[in-house]
Short mmCIF file of C-alpha atoms in Angstrom, two decimals:
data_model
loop_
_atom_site.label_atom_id
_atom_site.label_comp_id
_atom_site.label_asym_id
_atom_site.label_seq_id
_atom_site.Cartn_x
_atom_site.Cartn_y
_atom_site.Cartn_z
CA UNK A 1 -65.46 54.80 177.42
CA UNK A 2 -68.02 57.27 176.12
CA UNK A 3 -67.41 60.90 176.63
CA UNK A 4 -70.64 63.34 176.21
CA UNK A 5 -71.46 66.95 175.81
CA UNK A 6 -74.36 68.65 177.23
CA UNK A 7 -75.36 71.56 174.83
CA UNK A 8 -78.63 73.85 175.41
CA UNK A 9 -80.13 73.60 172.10
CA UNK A 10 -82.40 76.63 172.74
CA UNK A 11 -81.79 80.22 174.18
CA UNK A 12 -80.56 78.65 177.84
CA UNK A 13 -83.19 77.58 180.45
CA UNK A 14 -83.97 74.19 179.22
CA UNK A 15 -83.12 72.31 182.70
CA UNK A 16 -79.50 71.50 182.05
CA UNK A 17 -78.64 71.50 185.43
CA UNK A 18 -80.94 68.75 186.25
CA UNK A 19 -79.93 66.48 183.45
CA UNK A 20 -76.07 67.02 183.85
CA UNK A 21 -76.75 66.35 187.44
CA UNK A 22 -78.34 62.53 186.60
CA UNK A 23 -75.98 62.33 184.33
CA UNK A 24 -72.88 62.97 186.11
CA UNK A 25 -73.99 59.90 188.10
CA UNK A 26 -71.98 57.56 185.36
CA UNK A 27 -69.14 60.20 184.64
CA UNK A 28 -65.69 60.38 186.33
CA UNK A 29 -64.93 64.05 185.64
CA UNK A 30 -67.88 66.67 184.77
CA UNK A 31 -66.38 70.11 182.86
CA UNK A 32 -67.33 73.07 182.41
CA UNK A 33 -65.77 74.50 178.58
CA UNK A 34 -67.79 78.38 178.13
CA UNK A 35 -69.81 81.14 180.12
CA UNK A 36 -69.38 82.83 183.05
CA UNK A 37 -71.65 82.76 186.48
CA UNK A 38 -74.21 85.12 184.06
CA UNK A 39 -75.31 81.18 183.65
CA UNK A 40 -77.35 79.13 186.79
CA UNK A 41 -78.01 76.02 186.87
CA UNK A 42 -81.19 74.73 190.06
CA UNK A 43 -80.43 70.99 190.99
CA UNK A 44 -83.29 69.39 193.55
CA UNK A 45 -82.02 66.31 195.02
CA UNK A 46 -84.38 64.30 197.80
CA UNK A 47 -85.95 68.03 198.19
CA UNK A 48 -82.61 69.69 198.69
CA UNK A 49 -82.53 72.67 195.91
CA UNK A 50 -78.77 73.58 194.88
CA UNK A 51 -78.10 77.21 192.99
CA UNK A 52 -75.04 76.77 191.11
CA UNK A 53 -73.58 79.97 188.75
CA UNK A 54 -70.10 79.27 188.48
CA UNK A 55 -69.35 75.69 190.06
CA UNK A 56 -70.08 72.60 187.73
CA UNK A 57 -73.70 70.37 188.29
CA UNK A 58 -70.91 67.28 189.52
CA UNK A 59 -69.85 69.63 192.82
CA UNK A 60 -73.24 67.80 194.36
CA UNK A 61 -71.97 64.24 193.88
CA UNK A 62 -69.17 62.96 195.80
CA UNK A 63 -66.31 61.31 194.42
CA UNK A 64 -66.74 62.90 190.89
CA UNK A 65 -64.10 65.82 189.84
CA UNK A 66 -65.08 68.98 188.76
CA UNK A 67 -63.46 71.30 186.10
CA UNK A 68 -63.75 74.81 186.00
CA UNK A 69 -62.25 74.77 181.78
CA UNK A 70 -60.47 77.55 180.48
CA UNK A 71 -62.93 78.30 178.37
CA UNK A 72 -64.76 79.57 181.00
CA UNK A 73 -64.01 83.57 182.75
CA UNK A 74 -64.59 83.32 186.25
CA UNK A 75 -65.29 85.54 188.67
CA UNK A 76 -63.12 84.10 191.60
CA UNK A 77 -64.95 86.34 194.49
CA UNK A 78 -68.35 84.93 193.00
CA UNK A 79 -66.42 81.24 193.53
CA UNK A 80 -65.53 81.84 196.50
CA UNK A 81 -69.03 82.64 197.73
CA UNK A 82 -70.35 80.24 196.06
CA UNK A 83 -68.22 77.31 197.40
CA UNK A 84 -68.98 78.56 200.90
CA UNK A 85 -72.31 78.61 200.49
CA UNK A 86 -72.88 74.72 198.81
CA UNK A 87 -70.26 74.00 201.57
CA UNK A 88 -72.60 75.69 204.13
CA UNK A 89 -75.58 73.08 202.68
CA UNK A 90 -72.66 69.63 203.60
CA UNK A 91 -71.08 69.42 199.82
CA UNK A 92 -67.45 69.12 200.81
CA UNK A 93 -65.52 71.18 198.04
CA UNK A 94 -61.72 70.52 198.24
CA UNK A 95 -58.81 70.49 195.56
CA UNK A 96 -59.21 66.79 194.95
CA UNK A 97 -62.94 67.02 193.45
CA UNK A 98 -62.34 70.85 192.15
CA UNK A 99 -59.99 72.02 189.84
CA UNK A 100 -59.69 75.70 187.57
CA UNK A 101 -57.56 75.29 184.36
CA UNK A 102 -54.34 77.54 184.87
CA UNK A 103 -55.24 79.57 181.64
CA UNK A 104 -58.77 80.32 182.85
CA UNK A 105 -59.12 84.44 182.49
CA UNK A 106 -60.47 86.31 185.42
CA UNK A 107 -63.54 88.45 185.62
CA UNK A 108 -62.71 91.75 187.66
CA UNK A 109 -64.65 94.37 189.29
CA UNK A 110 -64.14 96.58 186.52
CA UNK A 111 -65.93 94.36 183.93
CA UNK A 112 -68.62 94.48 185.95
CA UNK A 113 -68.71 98.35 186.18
CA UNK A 114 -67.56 98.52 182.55
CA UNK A 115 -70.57 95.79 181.52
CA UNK A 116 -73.31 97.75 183.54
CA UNK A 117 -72.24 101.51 181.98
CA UNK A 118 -72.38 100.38 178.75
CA UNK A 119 -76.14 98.81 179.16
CA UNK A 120 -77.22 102.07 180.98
CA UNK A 121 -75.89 104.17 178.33
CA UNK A 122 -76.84 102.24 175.42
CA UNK A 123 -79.89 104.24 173.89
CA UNK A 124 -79.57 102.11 170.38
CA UNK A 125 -80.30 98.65 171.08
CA UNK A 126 -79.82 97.17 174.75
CA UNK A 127 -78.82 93.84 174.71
CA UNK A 128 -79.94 92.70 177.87
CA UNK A 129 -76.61 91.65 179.53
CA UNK A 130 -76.89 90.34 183.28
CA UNK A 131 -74.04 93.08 183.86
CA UNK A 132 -72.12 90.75 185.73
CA UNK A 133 -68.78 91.45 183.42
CA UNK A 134 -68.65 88.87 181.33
CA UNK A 135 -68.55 90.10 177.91
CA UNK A 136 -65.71 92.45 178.81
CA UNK A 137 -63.77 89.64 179.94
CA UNK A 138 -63.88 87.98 176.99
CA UNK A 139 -63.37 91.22 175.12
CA UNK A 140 -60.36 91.23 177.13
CA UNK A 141 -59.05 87.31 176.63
CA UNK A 142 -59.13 88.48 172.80
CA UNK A 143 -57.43 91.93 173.47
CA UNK A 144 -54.83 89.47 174.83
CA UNK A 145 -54.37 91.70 178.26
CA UNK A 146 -56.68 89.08 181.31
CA UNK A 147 -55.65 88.68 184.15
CA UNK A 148 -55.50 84.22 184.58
CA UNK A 149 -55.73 81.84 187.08
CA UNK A 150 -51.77 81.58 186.85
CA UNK A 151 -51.22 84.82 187.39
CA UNK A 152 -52.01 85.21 191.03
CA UNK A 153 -48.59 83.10 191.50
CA UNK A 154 -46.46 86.03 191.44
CA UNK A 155 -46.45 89.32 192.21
CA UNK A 156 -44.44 90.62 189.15
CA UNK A 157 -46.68 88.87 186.57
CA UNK A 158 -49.95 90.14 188.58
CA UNK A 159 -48.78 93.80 188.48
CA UNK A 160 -47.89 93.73 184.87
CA UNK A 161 -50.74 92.13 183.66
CA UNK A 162 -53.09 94.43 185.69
CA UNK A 163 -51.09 97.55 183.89
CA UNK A 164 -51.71 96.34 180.72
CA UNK A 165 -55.15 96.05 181.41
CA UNK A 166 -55.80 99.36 182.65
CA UNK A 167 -54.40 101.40 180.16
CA UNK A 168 -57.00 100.10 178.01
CA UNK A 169 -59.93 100.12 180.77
CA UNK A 170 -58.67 103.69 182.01
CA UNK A 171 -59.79 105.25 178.14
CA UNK A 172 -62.92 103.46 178.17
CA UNK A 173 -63.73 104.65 181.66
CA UNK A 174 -62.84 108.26 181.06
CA UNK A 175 -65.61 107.78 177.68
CA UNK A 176 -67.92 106.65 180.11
CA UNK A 177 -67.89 108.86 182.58
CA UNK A 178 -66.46 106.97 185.25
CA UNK A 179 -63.45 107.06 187.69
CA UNK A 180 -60.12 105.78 186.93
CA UNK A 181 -59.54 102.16 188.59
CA UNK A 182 -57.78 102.07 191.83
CA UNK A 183 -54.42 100.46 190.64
CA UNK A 184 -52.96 99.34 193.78
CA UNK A 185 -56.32 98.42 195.29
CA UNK A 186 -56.91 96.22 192.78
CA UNK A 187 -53.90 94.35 193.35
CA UNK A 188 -54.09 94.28 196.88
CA UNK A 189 -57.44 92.65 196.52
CA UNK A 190 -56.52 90.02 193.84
CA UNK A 191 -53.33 89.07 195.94
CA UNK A 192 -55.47 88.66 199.17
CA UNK A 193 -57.70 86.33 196.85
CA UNK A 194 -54.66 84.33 195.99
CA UNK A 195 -54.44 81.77 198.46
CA UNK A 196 -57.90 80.92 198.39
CA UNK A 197 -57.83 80.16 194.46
CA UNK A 198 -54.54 79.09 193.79
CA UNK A 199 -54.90 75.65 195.76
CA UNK A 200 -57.56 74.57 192.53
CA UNK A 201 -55.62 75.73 189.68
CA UNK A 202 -53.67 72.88 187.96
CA UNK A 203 -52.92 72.06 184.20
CA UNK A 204 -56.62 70.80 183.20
CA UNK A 205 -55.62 70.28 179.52
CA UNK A 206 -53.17 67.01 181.11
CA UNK A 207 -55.88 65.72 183.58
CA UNK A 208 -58.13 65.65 181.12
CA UNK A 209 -56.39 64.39 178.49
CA UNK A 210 -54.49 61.40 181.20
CA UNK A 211 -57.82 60.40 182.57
CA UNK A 212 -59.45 60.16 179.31
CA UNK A 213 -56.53 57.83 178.43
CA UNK A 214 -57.09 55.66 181.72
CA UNK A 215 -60.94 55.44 180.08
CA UNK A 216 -62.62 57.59 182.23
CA UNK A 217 -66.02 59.16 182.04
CA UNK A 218 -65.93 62.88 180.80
CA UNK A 219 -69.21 64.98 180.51
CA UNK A 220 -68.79 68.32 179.44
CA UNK A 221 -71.32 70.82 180.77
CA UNK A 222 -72.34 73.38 178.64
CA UNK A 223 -73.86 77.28 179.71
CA UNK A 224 -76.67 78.73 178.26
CA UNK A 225 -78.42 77.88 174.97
CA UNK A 226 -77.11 77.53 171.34
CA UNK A 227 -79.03 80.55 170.05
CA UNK A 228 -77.08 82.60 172.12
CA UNK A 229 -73.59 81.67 170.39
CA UNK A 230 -71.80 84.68 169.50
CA UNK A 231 -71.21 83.28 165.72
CA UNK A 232 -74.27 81.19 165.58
CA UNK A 233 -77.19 82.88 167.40
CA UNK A 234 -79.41 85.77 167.48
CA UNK A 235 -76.44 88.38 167.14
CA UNK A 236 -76.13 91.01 168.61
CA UNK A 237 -78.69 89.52 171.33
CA UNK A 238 -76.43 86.29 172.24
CA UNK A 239 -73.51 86.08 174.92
CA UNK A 240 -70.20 86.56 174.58
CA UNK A 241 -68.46 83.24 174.15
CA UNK A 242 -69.63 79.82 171.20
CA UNK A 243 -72.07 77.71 173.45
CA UNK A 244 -72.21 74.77 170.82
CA UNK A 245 -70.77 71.57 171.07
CA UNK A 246 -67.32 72.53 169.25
CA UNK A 247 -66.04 75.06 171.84
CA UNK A 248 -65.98 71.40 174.52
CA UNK A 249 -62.68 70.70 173.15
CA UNK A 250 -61.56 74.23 173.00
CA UNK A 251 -62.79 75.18 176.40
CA UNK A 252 -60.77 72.34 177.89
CA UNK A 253 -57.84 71.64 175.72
CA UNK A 254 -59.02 68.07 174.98
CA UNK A 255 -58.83 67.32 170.98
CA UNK A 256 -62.52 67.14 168.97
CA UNK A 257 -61.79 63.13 168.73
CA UNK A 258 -62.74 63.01 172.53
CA UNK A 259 -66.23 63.67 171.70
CA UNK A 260 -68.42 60.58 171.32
CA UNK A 261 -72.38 61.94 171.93
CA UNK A 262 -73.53 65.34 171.89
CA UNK A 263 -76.91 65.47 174.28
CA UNK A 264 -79.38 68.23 173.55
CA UNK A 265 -81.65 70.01 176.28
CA UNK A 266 -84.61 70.98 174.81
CA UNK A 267 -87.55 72.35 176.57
CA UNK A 268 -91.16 71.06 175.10
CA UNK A 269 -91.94 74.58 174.71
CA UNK A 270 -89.54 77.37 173.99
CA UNK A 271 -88.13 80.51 176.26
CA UNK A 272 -85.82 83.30 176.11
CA UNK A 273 -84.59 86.19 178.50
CA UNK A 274 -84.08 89.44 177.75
CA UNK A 275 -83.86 91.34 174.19
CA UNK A 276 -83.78 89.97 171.02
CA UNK A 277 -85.76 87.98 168.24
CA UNK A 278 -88.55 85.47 169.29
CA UNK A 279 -90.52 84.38 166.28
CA UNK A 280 -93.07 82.16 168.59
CA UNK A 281 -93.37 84.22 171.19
CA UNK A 282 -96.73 84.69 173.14
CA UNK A 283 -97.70 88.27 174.38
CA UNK A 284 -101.45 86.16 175.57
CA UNK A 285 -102.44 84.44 178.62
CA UNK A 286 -101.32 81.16 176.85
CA UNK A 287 -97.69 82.86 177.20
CA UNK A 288 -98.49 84.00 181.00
CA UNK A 289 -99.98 80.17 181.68
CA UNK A 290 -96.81 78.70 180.42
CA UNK A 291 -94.57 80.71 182.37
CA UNK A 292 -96.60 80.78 185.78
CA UNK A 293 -96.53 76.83 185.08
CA UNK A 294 -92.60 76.41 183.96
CA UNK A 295 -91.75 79.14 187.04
CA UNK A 296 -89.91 80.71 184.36
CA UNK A 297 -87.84 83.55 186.12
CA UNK A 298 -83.75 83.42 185.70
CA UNK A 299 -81.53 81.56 188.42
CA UNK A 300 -78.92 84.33 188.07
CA UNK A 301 -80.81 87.70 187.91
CA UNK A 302 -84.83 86.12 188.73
CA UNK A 303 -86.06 87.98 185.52
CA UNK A 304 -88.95 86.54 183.93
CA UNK A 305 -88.88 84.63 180.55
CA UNK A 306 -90.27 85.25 177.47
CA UNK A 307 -92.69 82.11 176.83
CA UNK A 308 -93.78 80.84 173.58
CA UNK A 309 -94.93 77.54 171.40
CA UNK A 310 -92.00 75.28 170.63
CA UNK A 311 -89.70 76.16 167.83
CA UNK A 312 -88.90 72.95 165.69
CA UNK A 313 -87.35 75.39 163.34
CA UNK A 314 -84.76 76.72 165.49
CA UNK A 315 -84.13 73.41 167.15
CA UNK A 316 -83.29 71.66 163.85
CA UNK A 317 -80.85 74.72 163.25
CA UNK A 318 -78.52 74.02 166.09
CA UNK A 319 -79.20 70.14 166.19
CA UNK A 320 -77.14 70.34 162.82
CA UNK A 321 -74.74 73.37 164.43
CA UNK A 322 -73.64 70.71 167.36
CA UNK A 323 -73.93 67.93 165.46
CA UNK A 324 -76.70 66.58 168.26
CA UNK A 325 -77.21 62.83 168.67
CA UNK A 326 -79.63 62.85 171.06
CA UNK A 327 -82.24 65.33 172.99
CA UNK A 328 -82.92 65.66 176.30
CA UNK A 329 -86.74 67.11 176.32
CA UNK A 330 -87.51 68.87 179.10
CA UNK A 331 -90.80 70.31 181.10
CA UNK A 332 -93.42 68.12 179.00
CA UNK A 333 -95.45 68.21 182.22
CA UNK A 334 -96.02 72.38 181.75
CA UNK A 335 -98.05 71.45 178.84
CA UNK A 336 -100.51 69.48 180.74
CA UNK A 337 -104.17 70.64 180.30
CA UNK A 338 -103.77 72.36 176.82
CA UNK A 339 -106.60 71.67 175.07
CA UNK A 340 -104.89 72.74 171.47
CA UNK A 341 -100.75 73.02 171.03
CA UNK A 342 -98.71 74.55 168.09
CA UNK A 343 -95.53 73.81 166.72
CA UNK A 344 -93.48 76.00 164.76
CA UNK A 345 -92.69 73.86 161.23
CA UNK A 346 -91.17 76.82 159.61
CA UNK A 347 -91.51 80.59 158.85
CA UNK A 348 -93.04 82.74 156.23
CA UNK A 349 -90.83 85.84 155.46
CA UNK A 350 -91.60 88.48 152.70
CA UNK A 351 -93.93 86.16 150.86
CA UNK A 352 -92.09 82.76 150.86
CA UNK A 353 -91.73 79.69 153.14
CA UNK A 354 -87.61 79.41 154.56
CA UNK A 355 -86.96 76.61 157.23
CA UNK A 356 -84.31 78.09 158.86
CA UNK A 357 -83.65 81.59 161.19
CA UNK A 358 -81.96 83.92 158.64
CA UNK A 359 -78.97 85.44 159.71
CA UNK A 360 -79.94 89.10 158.62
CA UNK A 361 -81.98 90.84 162.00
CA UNK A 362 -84.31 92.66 159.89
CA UNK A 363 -85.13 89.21 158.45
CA UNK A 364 -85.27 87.62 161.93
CA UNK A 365 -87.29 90.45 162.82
CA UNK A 366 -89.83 90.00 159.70
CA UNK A 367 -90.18 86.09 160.06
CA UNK A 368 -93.31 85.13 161.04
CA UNK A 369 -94.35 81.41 162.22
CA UNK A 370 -96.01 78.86 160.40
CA UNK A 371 -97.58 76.59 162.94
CA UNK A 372 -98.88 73.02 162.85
CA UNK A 373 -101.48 72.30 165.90
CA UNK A 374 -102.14 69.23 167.64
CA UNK A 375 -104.27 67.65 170.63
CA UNK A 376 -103.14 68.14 173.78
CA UNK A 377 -103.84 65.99 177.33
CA UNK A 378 -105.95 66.39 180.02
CA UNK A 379 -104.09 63.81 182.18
CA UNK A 380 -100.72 64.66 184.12
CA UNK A 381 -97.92 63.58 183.07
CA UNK A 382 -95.72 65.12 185.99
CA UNK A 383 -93.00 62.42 187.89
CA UNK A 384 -93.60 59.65 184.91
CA UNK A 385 -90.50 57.65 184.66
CA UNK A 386 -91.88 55.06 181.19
CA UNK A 387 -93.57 55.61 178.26
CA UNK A 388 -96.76 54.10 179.62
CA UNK A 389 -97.14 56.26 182.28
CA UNK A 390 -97.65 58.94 179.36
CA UNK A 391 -100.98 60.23 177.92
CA UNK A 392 -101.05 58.68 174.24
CA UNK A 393 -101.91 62.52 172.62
CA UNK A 394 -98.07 63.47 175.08
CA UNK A 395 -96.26 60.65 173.34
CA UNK A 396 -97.71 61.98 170.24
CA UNK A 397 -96.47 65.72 170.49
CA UNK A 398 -92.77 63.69 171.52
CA UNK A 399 -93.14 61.78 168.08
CA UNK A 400 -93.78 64.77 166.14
CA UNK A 401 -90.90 66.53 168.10
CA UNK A 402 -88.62 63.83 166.73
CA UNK A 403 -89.79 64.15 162.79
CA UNK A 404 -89.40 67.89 162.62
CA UNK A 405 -86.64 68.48 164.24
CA UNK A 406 -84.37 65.33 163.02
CA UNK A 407 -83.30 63.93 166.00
CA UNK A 408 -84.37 61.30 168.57
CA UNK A 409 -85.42 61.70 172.16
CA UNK A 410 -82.65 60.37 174.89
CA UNK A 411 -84.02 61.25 177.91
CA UNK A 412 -87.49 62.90 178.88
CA UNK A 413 -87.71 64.97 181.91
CA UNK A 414 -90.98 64.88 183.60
CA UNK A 415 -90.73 66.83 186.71
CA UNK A 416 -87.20 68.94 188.41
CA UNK A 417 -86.68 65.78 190.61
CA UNK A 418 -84.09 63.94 189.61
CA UNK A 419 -85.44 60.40 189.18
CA UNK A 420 -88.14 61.90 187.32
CA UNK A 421 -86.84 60.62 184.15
CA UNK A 422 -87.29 58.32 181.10
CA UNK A 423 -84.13 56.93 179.46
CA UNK A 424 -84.32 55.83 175.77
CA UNK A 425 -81.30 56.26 174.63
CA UNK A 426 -78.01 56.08 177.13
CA UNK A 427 -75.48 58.88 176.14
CA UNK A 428 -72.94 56.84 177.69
CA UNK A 429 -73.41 53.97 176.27
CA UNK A 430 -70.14 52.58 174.29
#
């Protein structure tokens, strides 16, 4: 059976809750493989609106399992929340439809404090974290001294692990001007956290690999967007972990042979949050009418988004990166009533044409676009679900979506409901 990967093929946002949601409708198991809860994903189901950070999109369907993979650094008091809360709305969450890899590293309070100094005292170049520790987790599953899922089973292993960790946090703190971490509450409040987590840790690398052997269903839910990959995107502007297609296997412990279709969300237009490079970005009122019409502003921290014309440029870059067969385009129906809309075909930087983001962030920062216009629509094309309920001049922008940036449309999203959609192309199809 067909196992897919949902990738954000721009800088995050592109509605890949939504599609891994009607998605996960065919799928056995839905995974999470990167990313922290910095990422949220808004599911609306028969008017019911679901705010996930941390859980996977499947938690809404019953009878699906959900992986938490250890690719992923959770925060387990932000999971516990969050369970209780999609509990409180009549999802029943128990350790048959969730599980958390054994291996998965925890985010503590001090990342958090450690992730917010460093943003407030960065004078250079902020980076525009969410502060919600992730990054120093991560620095910390490299620095080889997390504290894991596993580790909450005994009391030995917990201590020593937290040791090791603060004599590195402890220096850092002191350089920041902060207190030393409270040793023993620390422990005290990761071994009252214990029994609440423990009960959904299991060995995720065999279930995944023995139900994909029974021929089983896997979709493997991605975080964020592509052009915030650590080695890949808009460095230092990205997020701490590789968001493309590759890190699936990695971030579950299932080989890169399990992999049949890699499924791109792509919004029709293009959006970032926070710092960084933005080639088509829109300082204008066409950039404030495209985000008052998207309702750009973050799940996780509500910040608003950067708006601009799409990017064919940049989504040809990391169709190739995750070797995408298929796009998911998103939000179509924002663009309704444009009387004129650009596309990005490629950039102009120091006197020449390149068609593709340089890697160099004074050439990122010198790139300027070279745009292509085309008609728009007058007519709506919110809540179609076929081709012919689209305006001839929309299934013309799709078209030219297709040639420029290499790859076919699979599905196109027409509204955040979740039968608002046209399948061309099935993902799961064998």
């Amino acid at each position: 059976m067909a196992n897919v990967v949902v990738v954000g093929a721009q800088w995050g946002d592109e509605g890949k809750g939504k599609i891994v949601d009607w998605l996960s409708e065919r799928a056995d198991v839905i995974a999470r493989f990167q990313g922290g809860h910095n990422a949220g994903h808004t599911l609306v189901i028969d008017g019911e609106v679901y705010k996930l950070h941390a859980l996977p999109s499947g938690v809404v369907r019953p009878g699906k399992l959900s992986i938490i993979g250890n690719g992923v650094v959770l925060d387990p008091w932000h999971l516990i929340g969050e369970i209780d809360n999609i509990r409180a709305q009549g999802v029943e969450i128990t350790p048959e439809t969730l599980m958390i890899a054994e291996n998965t590293p925890l985010i503590l309070p001090i990342h958090g404090e450690l992730d917010r100094a460093r943003e407030a005292q960065n004078s250079v170049a902020k980076i525009g974290t969410t502060g919600r520790g992730i990054g120093p987790a991560y620095e910390d599953k490299v620095g080889r001294r997390s504290v894991r899922v596993a580790d909450l089973a005994d009391d030995a292993t917990l201590e020593l692990r937290v040791d090791r960790a603060l004599v590195h946090h402890d220096a850092l703190r002191r350089g920041l001007g902060l207190d030393p971490v409270d040793r023993d509450d620390l422990i005290a409040k990761l071994k009252a956290l214990a029994p609440q987590i423990l009960p959904f840790a299991a060995p995720v690398w065999k279930e995944m690999n023995d139900r994909r052997r029974a021929g089983e269903r896997i979709l493997f839910e991605g975080a964020q967007g592509s052009l915030l990959d650590i080695d890949f995107g808009t460095y230092p502007f990205v997020t701490s972990s590789n968001v493309i297609a590759g890190q699936a296997a990695t971030g579950t412990g299932v080989g890169p042979g399990a992999i049949d279709f890699v499924l791109g969300i792509v919004k029709a237009y293009t959006t970032r949050v926070g710092e960084g490079p933005f080639p088509t970005e829109l300082l204008d009122e066409t950039g404030q009418r495209l985000g008052e019409r998207g309702h750009e502003f973050g799940t996780t921290t509500g910040r608003k988004r950067r708006c601009g014309w799409f990017d064919a440029v940049l989504v040809r870059q990391t169709c190739a990166l995750s070797g995408i067969n298929g796009i998911a385009l998103t939000k179509l129906d924002v663009l309704d009533g444009f009387e004129t809309l650009k596309i990005c075909t490629g950039y102009e930087l120091d006197g020449r044409q390149i068609d593709y983001l340089p890697t160099a962030a004074d050439h990122q920062a010198r790139a300027t676009p070279i745009y292509e216009e085309m008609p728009g629509w007058t007519e709506s094309t919110e809540g179609a679900r076929s081709w012919a309920d689209l305006p001839a001049n929309a299934i013309k922008y799709v078209r030219r979506v297709e040639e420029l940036i290499g790859c076919n449309v699979a599905l196109l999203s027409t509204s955040p409901e979740r039968d608002d959609t046209i399948l061309v192309t099935d993902p799961f199809a064998d």
